[in-house]
PDB file of C-alpha atoms in Angstrom:
ATOM      1  CA  UNK P  10      -0.651 141.762 118.907  1.00  0.00           C
ATOM      2  CA  UNK P  11       1.772 141.347 122.190  1.00  0.00           C
ATOM      3  CA  UNK P  12       1.797 144.245 124.805  1.00  0.00           C
ATOM      4  CA  UNK P  13       4.966 145.448 123.830  1.00  0.00           C
ATOM      5  CA  UNK P  14       2.731 146.126 120.591  1.00  0.00           C
ATOM      6  CA  UNK P  15      -0.197 147.709 122.616  1.00  0.00           C
ATOM      7  CA  UNK P  16       1.927 149.910 124.448  1.00  0.00           C
ATOM      8  CA  UNK P  17       3.609 151.025 121.302  1.00  0.00           C
ATOM      9  CA  UNK P  18       0.588 151.919 119.548  1.00  0.00           C
ATOM     10  CA  UNK P  19      -0.930 154.136 122.434  1.00  0.00           C
ATOM     11  CA  UNK P  20       2.143 155.976 123.391  1.00  0.00           C
ATOM     12  CA  UNK P  21       0.605 158.896 121.434  1.00  0.00           C
ATOM     13  CA  UNK P  22       2.865 161.232 119.107  1.00  0.00           C
ATOM     14  CA  UNK P  23       5.761 162.002 121.499  1.00  0.00           C
ATOM     15  CA  UNK P  24       8.519 159.992 120.994  1.00  0.00           C
ATOM     16  CA  UNK P  25      10.176 157.645 123.446  1.00  0.00           C
ATOM     17  CA  UNK P  26      13.446 156.198 122.715  1.00  0.00           C
ATOM     18  CA  UNK P  27      16.132 155.271 124.510  1.00  0.00           C
ATOM     19  CA  UNK P  28      19.827 154.449 124.229  1.00  0.00           C
ATOM     20  CA  UNK P  29      18.996 151.526 122.642  1.00  0.00           C
ATOM     21  CA  UNK P  30      18.707 153.005 119.160  1.00  0.00           C
ATOM     22  CA  UNK P  31      22.643 153.100 119.074  1.00  0.00           C
ATOM     23  CA  UNK P  32      23.040 149.566 118.250  1.00  0.00           C
ATOM     24  CA  UNK P  33      20.669 150.856 115.665  1.00  0.00           C
ATOM     25  CA  UNK P  34      22.957 153.548 114.407  1.00  0.00           C
ATOM     26  CA  UNK P  35      26.119 151.492 114.761  1.00  0.00           C
ATOM     27  CA  UNK P  36      24.346 147.982 112.377  1.00  0.00           C
ATOM     28  CA  UNK P  37      24.294 150.806 109.802  1.00  0.00           C
ATOM     29  CA  UNK P  38      27.975 152.478 110.388  1.00  0.00           C
ATOM     30  CA  UNK P  39      29.194 148.673 109.857  1.00  0.00           C
ATOM     31  CA  UNK P  40      27.044 148.386 106.495  1.00  0.00           C
ATOM     32  CA  UNK P  41      28.675 150.894 105.234  1.00  0.00           C
ATOM     33  CA  UNK P  42      31.898 150.226 105.987  1.00  0.00           C
ATOM     34  CA  UNK P  43      31.804 147.436 103.320  1.00  0.00           C
ATOM     35  CA  UNK P  44      31.199 150.212 100.986  1.00  0.00           C
ATOM     36  CA  UNK P  45      33.236 153.120 102.070  1.00  0.00           C
ATOM     37  CA  UNK P  46      35.758 153.466  99.583  1.00  0.00           C
ATOM     38  CA  UNK P  47      32.957 154.241  96.895  1.00  0.00           C
ATOM     39  CA  UNK P  48      31.260 156.121  98.786  1.00  0.00           C
ATOM     40  CA  UNK P  49      33.873 159.088  99.772  1.00  0.00           C
ATOM     41  CA  UNK P  50      35.032 158.796  96.568  1.00  0.00           C
ATOM     42  CA  UNK P  51      31.163 159.712  95.832  1.00  0.00           C
ATOM     43  CA  UNK P  52      31.070 162.445  98.630  1.00  0.00           C
ATOM     44  CA  UNK P  53      34.010 164.047  96.899  1.00  0.00           C
ATOM     45  CA  UNK P  54      33.303 163.958  93.377  1.00  0.00           C
ATOM     46  CA  UNK P  55      29.978 165.035  93.168  1.00  0.00           C
ATOM     47  CA  UNK P  56      30.649 168.764  95.031  1.00  0.00           C
ATOM     48  CA  UNK P  57      33.753 168.808  93.203  1.00  0.00           C
ATOM     49  CA  UNK P  58      31.006 168.843  89.765  1.00  0.00           C
ATOM     50  CA  UNK P  59      28.475 171.255  91.066  1.00  0.00           C
ATOM     51  CA  UNK P  60      31.662 173.484  91.746  1.00  0.00           C
ATOM     52  CA  UNK P  61      33.706 173.270  88.545  1.00  0.00           C
ATOM     53  CA  UNK P  62      29.998 172.686  86.328  1.00  0.00           C
ATOM     54  CA  UNK P  63      28.377 175.856  87.961  1.00  0.00           C
ATOM     55  CA  UNK P  64      31.023 177.704  89.918  1.00  0.00           C
ATOM     56  CA  UNK P  65      33.925 178.114  87.000  1.00  0.00           C
ATOM     57  CA  UNK P  66      31.090 178.057  84.245  1.00  0.00           C
ATOM     58  CA  UNK P  67      27.725 180.008  85.356  1.00  0.00           C
ATOM     59  CA  UNK P  68      29.875 181.976  87.750  1.00  0.00           C
ATOM     60  CA  UNK P  69      31.667 183.476  84.762  1.00  0.00           C
ATOM     61  CA  UNK P  70      28.317 184.692  83.209  1.00  0.00           C
ATOM     62  CA  UNK P  71      27.397 186.009  86.634  1.00  0.00           C
ATOM     63  CA  UNK P  72      30.436 187.149  88.073  1.00  0.00           C
ATOM     64  CA  UNK P  73      29.010 188.223  91.891  1.00  0.00           C
ATOM     65  CA  UNK P  74      26.763 187.875  94.341  1.00  0.00           C
ATOM     66  CA  UNK P  75      25.662 189.702  97.022  1.00  0.00           C
ATOM     67  CA  UNK P  76      29.831 191.056  96.855  1.00  0.00           C
ATOM     68  CA  UNK P  77      30.869 187.078  97.003  1.00  0.00           C
ATOM     69  CA  UNK P  78      32.083 185.139  93.605  1.00  0.00           C
ATOM     70  CA  UNK P  79      29.782 182.934  92.446  1.00  0.00           C
ATOM     71  CA  UNK P  80      31.855 180.597  93.021  1.00  0.00           C
ATOM     72  CA  UNK P  81      32.451 180.724  97.618  1.00  0.00           C
ATOM     73  CA  UNK P  82      28.264 181.816  97.136  1.00  0.00           C
ATOM     74  CA  UNK P  83      27.653 178.451  95.554  1.00  0.00           C
ATOM     75  CA  UNK P  84      29.622 176.437  97.734  1.00  0.00           C
ATOM     76  CA  UNK P  85      27.990 177.415 100.985  1.00  0.00           C
ATOM     77  CA  UNK P  86      25.084 176.999 100.037  1.00  0.00           C
ATOM     78  CA  UNK P  87      26.099 173.069  98.473  1.00  0.00           C
ATOM     79  CA  UNK P  88      26.652 172.214 101.591  1.00  0.00           C
ATOM     80  CA  UNK P  89      23.439 172.231 103.443  1.00  0.00           C
ATOM     81  CA  UNK P  90      21.653 171.282 100.097  1.00  0.00           C
ATOM     82  CA  UNK P  91      24.269 168.284 100.104  1.00  0.00           C
ATOM     83  CA  UNK P  92      22.812 167.417 103.483  1.00  0.00           C
ATOM     84  CA  UNK P  93      19.304 167.605 102.731  1.00  0.00           C
ATOM     85  CA  UNK P  94      19.541 165.290  99.654  1.00  0.00           C
ATOM     86  CA  UNK P  95      21.849 163.266 101.466  1.00  0.00           C
ATOM     87  CA  UNK P  96      19.994 162.397 104.843  1.00  0.00           C
ATOM     88  CA  UNK P  97      16.727 162.552 102.370  1.00  0.00           C
ATOM     89  CA  UNK P  98      17.919 159.810 100.194  1.00  0.00           C
ATOM     90  CA  UNK P  99      19.327 158.055 103.151  1.00  0.00           C
ATOM     91  CA  UNK P 100      15.988 158.138 105.472  1.00  0.00           C
ATOM     92  CA  UNK P 101      13.868 157.098 102.280  1.00  0.00           C
ATOM     93  CA  UNK P 102      15.330 154.712  99.614  1.00  0.00           C
ATOM     94  CA  UNK P 103      18.105 152.739 102.213  1.00  0.00           C
ATOM     95  CA  UNK P 104      15.692 153.008 105.613  1.00  0.00           C
ATOM     96  CA  UNK P 105      12.829 151.737 103.299  1.00  0.00           C
ATOM     97  CA  UNK P 106      15.177 149.034 101.869  1.00  0.00           C
ATOM     98  CA  UNK P 107      15.736 147.702 105.660  1.00  0.00           C
ATOM     99  CA  UNK P 108      12.063 148.572 106.864  1.00  0.00           C
ATOM    100  CA  UNK P 109      10.250 146.712 103.932  1.00  0.00           C
ATOM    101  CA  UNK P 110      12.826 144.694 101.427  1.00  0.00           C
ATOM    102  CA  UNK P 111      15.031 142.839 103.847  1.00  0.00           C
ATOM    103  CA  UNK P 112      12.976 143.056 106.794  1.00  0.00           C
ATOM    104  CA  UNK P 113      15.877 143.973 109.056  1.00  0.00           C
ATOM    105  CA  UNK P 114      13.082 146.079 111.086  1.00  0.00           C
ATOM    106  CA  UNK P 115      11.499 143.150 111.662  1.00  0.00           C
ATOM    107  CA  UNK P 116      14.677 141.667 113.146  1.00  0.00           C
ATOM    108  CA  UNK P 117      15.345 144.216 115.307  1.00  0.00           C
ATOM    109  CA  UNK P 118      11.963 144.398 116.838  1.00  0.00           C
ATOM    110  CA  UNK P 119      13.415 140.760 118.239  1.00  0.00           C
ATOM    111  CA  UNK P 120      15.878 141.676 120.215  1.00  0.00           C
ATOM    112  CA  UNK P 121      14.809 144.341 123.170  1.00  0.00           C
ATOM    113  CA  UNK P 122      14.520 147.271 121.137  1.00  0.00           C
ATOM    114  CA  UNK P 123      11.166 149.343 120.286  1.00  0.00           C
ATOM    115  CA  UNK P 124       9.667 150.963 117.147  1.00  0.00           C
ATOM    116  CA  UNK P 125      11.153 154.327 118.594  1.00  0.00           C
ATOM    117  CA  UNK P 126      14.598 153.031 118.870  1.00  0.00           C
ATOM    118  CA  UNK P 127      14.722 151.854 115.817  1.00  0.00           C
ATOM    119  CA  UNK P 128      13.370 154.985 114.107  1.00  0.00           C
ATOM    120  CA  UNK P 129      15.813 157.388 115.986  1.00  0.00           C
ATOM    121  CA  UNK P 130      18.251 154.900 114.924  1.00  0.00           C
ATOM    122  CA  UNK P 131      18.029 155.133 111.555  1.00  0.00           C
ATOM    123  CA  UNK P 132      17.507 159.106 111.450  1.00  0.00           C
ATOM    124  CA  UNK P 133      20.710 159.376 113.593  1.00  0.00           C
ATOM    125  CA  UNK P 134      22.232 157.753 110.696  1.00  0.00           C
ATOM    126  CA  UNK P 135      20.982 159.991 107.871  1.00  0.00           C
ATOM    127  CA  UNK P 136      21.929 162.852 109.838  1.00  0.00           C
ATOM    128  CA  UNK P 137      25.430 160.709 110.324  1.00  0.00           C
ATOM    129  CA  UNK P 138      25.286 160.632 106.244  1.00  0.00           C
ATOM    130  CA  UNK P 139      24.740 164.309 106.246  1.00  0.00           C
ATOM    131  CA  UNK P 140      27.491 165.339 108.116  1.00  0.00           C
ATOM    132  CA  UNK P 141      29.837 163.265 106.486  1.00  0.00           C
ATOM    133  CA  UNK P 142      28.699 164.784 102.527  1.00  0.00           C
ATOM    134  CA  UNK P 143      29.385 168.232 103.893  1.00  0.00           C
ATOM    135  CA  UNK P 144      32.538 167.947 105.133  1.00  0.00           C
ATOM    136  CA  UNK P 145      33.361 166.727 102.340  1.00  0.00           C
ATOM    137  CA  UNK P 146      32.290 169.566 100.381  1.00  0.00           C
ATOM    138  CA  UNK P 147      33.658 171.533 103.148  1.00  0.00           C
ATOM    139  CA  UNK P 148      37.284 169.878 102.404  1.00  0.00           C
ATOM    140  CA  UNK P 149      36.723 170.727  98.555  1.00  0.00           C
ATOM    141  CA  UNK P 150      36.200 174.105  99.272  1.00  0.00           C
ATOM    142  CA  UNK P 151      38.890 174.629 101.210  1.00  0.00           C
ATOM    143  CA  UNK P 152      41.403 173.299  98.614  1.00  0.00           C
ATOM    144  CA  UNK P 153      39.978 175.890  96.306  1.00  0.00           C
ATOM    145  CA  UNK P 154      40.361 178.314  98.320  1.00  0.00           C
ATOM    146  CA  UNK P 155      36.415 179.580  98.744  1.00  0.00           C
ATOM    147  CA  UNK P 156      36.305 178.802 102.864  1.00  0.00           C
ATOM    148  CA  UNK P 157      37.617 182.149 104.684  1.00  0.00           C
ATOM    149  CA  UNK P 158      38.638 180.643 107.809  1.00  0.00           C
ATOM    150  CA  UNK P 159      38.135 178.637 110.946  1.00  0.00           C
ATOM    151  CA  UNK P 160      34.696 179.602 111.369  1.00  0.00           C
ATOM    152  CA  UNK P 161      33.658 176.990 109.057  1.00  0.00           C
ATOM    153  CA  UNK P 162      34.168 174.302 110.955  1.00  0.00           C
ATOM    154  CA  UNK P 163      31.013 175.840 113.454  1.00  0.00           C
ATOM    155  CA  UNK P 164      29.071 175.031 110.011  1.00  0.00           C
ATOM    156  CA  UNK P 165      29.355 171.154 110.984  1.00  0.00           C
ATOM    157  CA  UNK P 166      26.987 171.312 114.157  1.00  0.00           C
ATOM    158  CA  UNK P 167      24.682 172.378 111.867  1.00  0.00           C
ATOM    159  CA  UNK P 168      25.042 170.924 109.123  1.00  0.00           C
ATOM    160  CA  UNK P 169      24.472 167.724 111.509  1.00  0.00           C
ATOM    161  CA  UNK P 170      21.209 169.315 112.983  1.00  0.00           C
ATOM    162  CA  UNK P 171      19.643 169.578 109.444  1.00  0.00           C
ATOM    163  CA  UNK P 172      20.785 166.368 108.467  1.00  0.00           C
ATOM    164  CA  UNK P 173      18.322 164.832 111.634  1.00  0.00           C
ATOM    165  CA  UNK P 174      15.995 167.507 110.656  1.00  0.00           C
ATOM    166  CA  UNK P 175      15.686 166.132 106.535  1.00  0.00           C
ATOM    167  CA  UNK P 176      16.306 162.434 107.828  1.00  0.00           C
ATOM    168  CA  UNK P 177      12.947 162.941 110.364  1.00  0.00           C
ATOM    169  CA  UNK P 178      11.317 164.756 107.571  1.00  0.00           C
ATOM    170  CA  UNK P 179      11.832 161.797 105.056  1.00  0.00           C
ATOM    171  CA  UNK P 180      11.030 159.499 107.754  1.00  0.00           C
ATOM    172  CA  UNK P 181       7.605 160.337 107.544  1.00  0.00           C
ATOM    173  CA  UNK P 182       7.341 159.749 103.707  1.00  0.00           C
ATOM    174  CA  UNK P 183       8.883 156.397 104.364  1.00  0.00           C
ATOM    175  CA  UNK P 184       6.437 155.772 106.822  1.00  0.00           C
ATOM    176  CA  UNK P 185       3.933 156.198 104.621  1.00  0.00           C
ATOM    177  CA  UNK P 186       5.362 154.820 101.209  1.00  0.00           C
ATOM    178  CA  UNK P 187       4.408 151.550  99.726  1.00  0.00           C
ATOM    179  CA  UNK P 188       6.642 151.289  96.966  1.00  0.00           C
ATOM    180  CA  UNK P 189      10.003 152.701  95.641  1.00  0.00           C
ATOM    181  CA  UNK P 190       8.090 155.124  93.488  1.00  0.00           C
ATOM    182  CA  UNK P 191       6.174 156.957  96.401  1.00  0.00           C
ATOM    183  CA  UNK P 192       9.693 159.152  96.783  1.00  0.00           C
ATOM    184  CA  UNK P 193       9.568 160.920  93.659  1.00  0.00           C
ATOM    185  CA  UNK P 194       6.496 162.657  94.588  1.00  0.00           C
ATOM    186  CA  UNK P 195       8.272 164.119  97.676  1.00  0.00           C
ATOM    187  CA  UNK P 196      11.423 164.769  96.041  1.00  0.00           C
ATOM    188  CA  UNK P 197       9.266 166.309  93.071  1.00  0.00           C
ATOM    189  CA  UNK P 198       6.994 168.646  95.385  1.00  0.00           C
ATOM    190  CA  UNK P 199       9.105 169.202  98.532  1.00  0.00           C
ATOM    191  CA  UNK P 200      12.680 168.884  98.358  1.00  0.00           C
ATOM    192  CA  UNK P 201      12.944 170.444  95.096  1.00  0.00           C
ATOM    193  CA  UNK P 202      11.442 173.396  95.111  1.00  0.00           C
ATOM    194  CA  UNK P 203      12.992 173.865  98.827  1.00  0.00           C
ATOM    195  CA  UNK P 204      16.403 173.716  96.523  1.00  0.00           C
ATOM    196  CA  UNK P 205      15.618 176.132  94.212  1.00  0.00           C
ATOM    197  CA  UNK P 206      13.638 178.910  96.717  1.00  0.00           C
ATOM    198  CA  UNK P 207      15.680 178.606  99.844  1.00  0.00           C
ATOM    199  CA  UNK P 208      18.917 180.646  98.626  1.00  0.00           C
ATOM    200  CA  UNK P 209      21.288 177.646  97.609  1.00  0.00           C
ATOM    201  CA  UNK P 210      22.312 179.076  93.958  1.00  0.00           C
ATOM    202  CA  UNK P 211      20.972 182.520  94.151  1.00  0.00           C
ATOM    203  CA  UNK P 212      19.933 184.905  97.009  1.00  0.00           C
ATOM    204  CA  UNK P 213      16.700 185.202  98.131  1.00  0.00           C
ATOM    205  CA  UNK P 214      16.434 188.881  97.768  1.00  0.00           C
ATOM    206  CA  UNK P 215      16.274 188.160  94.121  1.00  0.00           C
ATOM    207  CA  UNK P 216      12.707 185.992  94.694  1.00  0.00           C
ATOM    208  CA  UNK P 217       8.777 188.222  94.753  1.00  0.00           C
ATOM    209  CA  UNK P 218       7.952 189.272  98.046  1.00  0.00           C
ATOM    210  CA  UNK P 219       5.656 185.896  98.668  1.00  0.00           C
ATOM    211  CA  UNK P 220       8.215 183.288  97.543  1.00  0.00           C
ATOM    212  CA  UNK P 221      10.483 184.879  99.882  1.00  0.00           C
ATOM    213  CA  UNK P 222       7.915 184.691 102.676  1.00  0.00           C
ATOM    214  CA  UNK P 223       7.282 181.074 101.636  1.00  0.00           C
ATOM    215  CA  UNK P 224      11.259 180.048 101.669  1.00  0.00           C
ATOM    216  CA  UNK P 225      11.660 181.260 105.777  1.00  0.00           C
ATOM    217  CA  UNK P 226       8.819 179.230 106.569  1.00  0.00           C
ATOM    218  CA  UNK P 227      10.809 175.914 105.400  1.00  0.00           C
ATOM    219  CA  UNK P 228      14.020 174.749 106.954  1.00  0.00           C
ATOM    220  CA  UNK P 229      16.676 174.588 104.124  1.00  0.00           C
ATOM    221  CA  UNK P 230      16.655 178.828 103.809  1.00  0.00           C
ATOM    222  CA  UNK P 231      17.513 178.658 107.952  1.00  0.00           C
ATOM    223  CA  UNK P 232      20.268 176.524 107.582  1.00  0.00           C
ATOM    224  CA  UNK P 233      22.044 178.276 104.660  1.00  0.00           C
ATOM    225  CA  UNK P 234      21.725 181.927 106.758  1.00  0.00           C
ATOM    226  CA  UNK P 235      23.496 179.694 109.656  1.00  0.00           C
ATOM    227  CA  UNK P 236      25.850 177.892 106.934  1.00  0.00           C
ATOM    228  CA  UNK P 237      26.474 180.484 104.406  1.00  0.00           C
ATOM    229  CA  UNK P 238      28.102 183.547 106.828  1.00  0.00           C
ATOM    230  CA  UNK P 239      30.159 180.819 108.655  1.00  0.00           C
ATOM    231  CA  UNK P 240      31.964 179.375 104.991  1.00  0.00           C
ATOM    232  CA  UNK P 241      32.666 183.601 103.541  1.00  0.00           C
ATOM    233  CA  UNK P 242      34.319 184.336 107.670  1.00  0.00           C
ATOM    234  CA  UNK P 243      30.828 186.210 109.080  1.00  0.00           C
ATOM    235  CA  UNK P 244      29.204 185.616 111.936  1.00  0.00           C
ATOM    236  CA  UNK P 245      25.446 184.426 111.577  1.00  0.00           C
ATOM    237  CA  UNK P 246      22.673 186.518 112.954  1.00  0.00           C
ATOM    238  CA  UNK P 247      19.676 185.568 114.734  1.00  0.00           C
ATOM    239  CA  UNK P 248      21.664 182.401 115.079  1.00  0.00           C
ATOM    240  CA  UNK P 249      18.788 181.166 118.066  1.00  0.00           C
ATOM    241  CA  UNK P 250      15.781 181.578 115.407  1.00  0.00           C
ATOM    242  CA  UNK P 251      17.344 179.649 112.808  1.00  0.00           C
ATOM    243  CA  UNK P 252      17.963 176.741 115.005  1.00  0.00           C
ATOM    244  CA  UNK P 253      14.661 176.968 116.691  1.00  0.00           C
ATOM    245  CA  UNK P 254      12.900 176.693 112.971  1.00  0.00           C
ATOM    246  CA  UNK P 255      15.760 173.621 111.808  1.00  0.00           C
ATOM    247  CA  UNK P 256      14.871 171.687 115.366  1.00  0.00           C
ATOM    248  CA  UNK P 257      11.578 172.336 115.364  1.00  0.00           C
ATOM    249  CA  UNK P 258      10.929 170.697 111.882  1.00  0.00           C
ATOM    250  CA  UNK P 259      13.444 167.888 113.376  1.00  0.00           C
ATOM    251  CA  UNK P 260      11.552 166.851 116.414  1.00  0.00           C
ATOM    252  CA  UNK P 261       7.854 167.469 114.508  1.00  0.00           C
ATOM    253  CA  UNK P 262       9.383 165.115 112.000  1.00  0.00           C
ATOM    254  CA  UNK P 263      10.449 162.410 114.466  1.00  0.00           C
ATOM    255  CA  UNK P 264       7.340 163.009 116.492  1.00  0.00           C
ATOM    256  CA  UNK P 265       5.047 162.011 112.951  1.00  0.00           C
ATOM    257  CA  UNK P 266       7.323 159.709 111.600  1.00  0.00           C
ATOM    258  CA  UNK P 267       7.513 157.023 115.031  1.00  0.00           C
ATOM    259  CA  UNK P 268       3.920 157.353 115.506  1.00  0.00           C
ATOM    260  CA  UNK P 269       3.232 156.485 111.939  1.00  0.00           C
ATOM    261  CA  UNK P 270       5.741 153.486 112.147  1.00  0.00           C
ATOM    262  CA  UNK P 271       3.997 152.351 115.391  1.00  0.00           C
ATOM    263  CA  UNK P 272       0.840 152.347 113.670  1.00  0.00           C
ATOM    264  CA  UNK P 273       1.962 150.481 110.484  1.00  0.00           C
ATOM    265  CA  UNK P 274       4.414 147.737 112.193  1.00  0.00           C
ATOM    266  CA  UNK P 275       2.657 147.160 115.133  1.00  0.00           C
ATOM    267  CA  UNK P 276      -0.945 147.176 113.657  1.00  0.00           C
TER     268      UNK P 276
END
């Protein structure tokens, strides 16, 4: 083990990346560009399917939710859930492939990069993919007349932070995974319950009080609380609280993922 490897392990939980994470992010962008067209079509096709199938189909049965047409209520929730799932997929399946199967990270460490730089670059790319997906959904929702006004654009920075948060959390799972099968546990035990209990498909008030309290401890509920008012033409409340919870999860996930991957790669 060389000196840099020992330093990487003993730095503690606090990540110390540099601007050298940008080439890692840029490398992923260049690879994505080769599959850009099908990726963009997928970003538009999936939300359109959700909105038409659930919004029109289920919406006819539900009518209004919290004084909103169900299509409008659903569109704002899907913006957030799409950011969560897109960032999680990218930081798990794609990042694990580069780490374990393709050995891309090993090659990167031959350059003047640290594990901290690579992890931040991967998390930043996951956040970027989340922003792409959410932007596509907002475009589709706007074309369907589900966006109230230009305030919806302010949802994009929130989505970027949300994507960073979930990419960082997913990177912790990647650091612990020994195969692709490991990711199924995370999706089943964490992502799916969060999707169902954070106000994406129905209001939190419809749930038991204990479940509502638990949902507010999770980042997705706070993302929905910020994005939904902006999409429907209102201003969200408790903005700093909601942003603070998401940011705490993001920093904690990034710190833990960096520490775990230092130990795993450099041991």
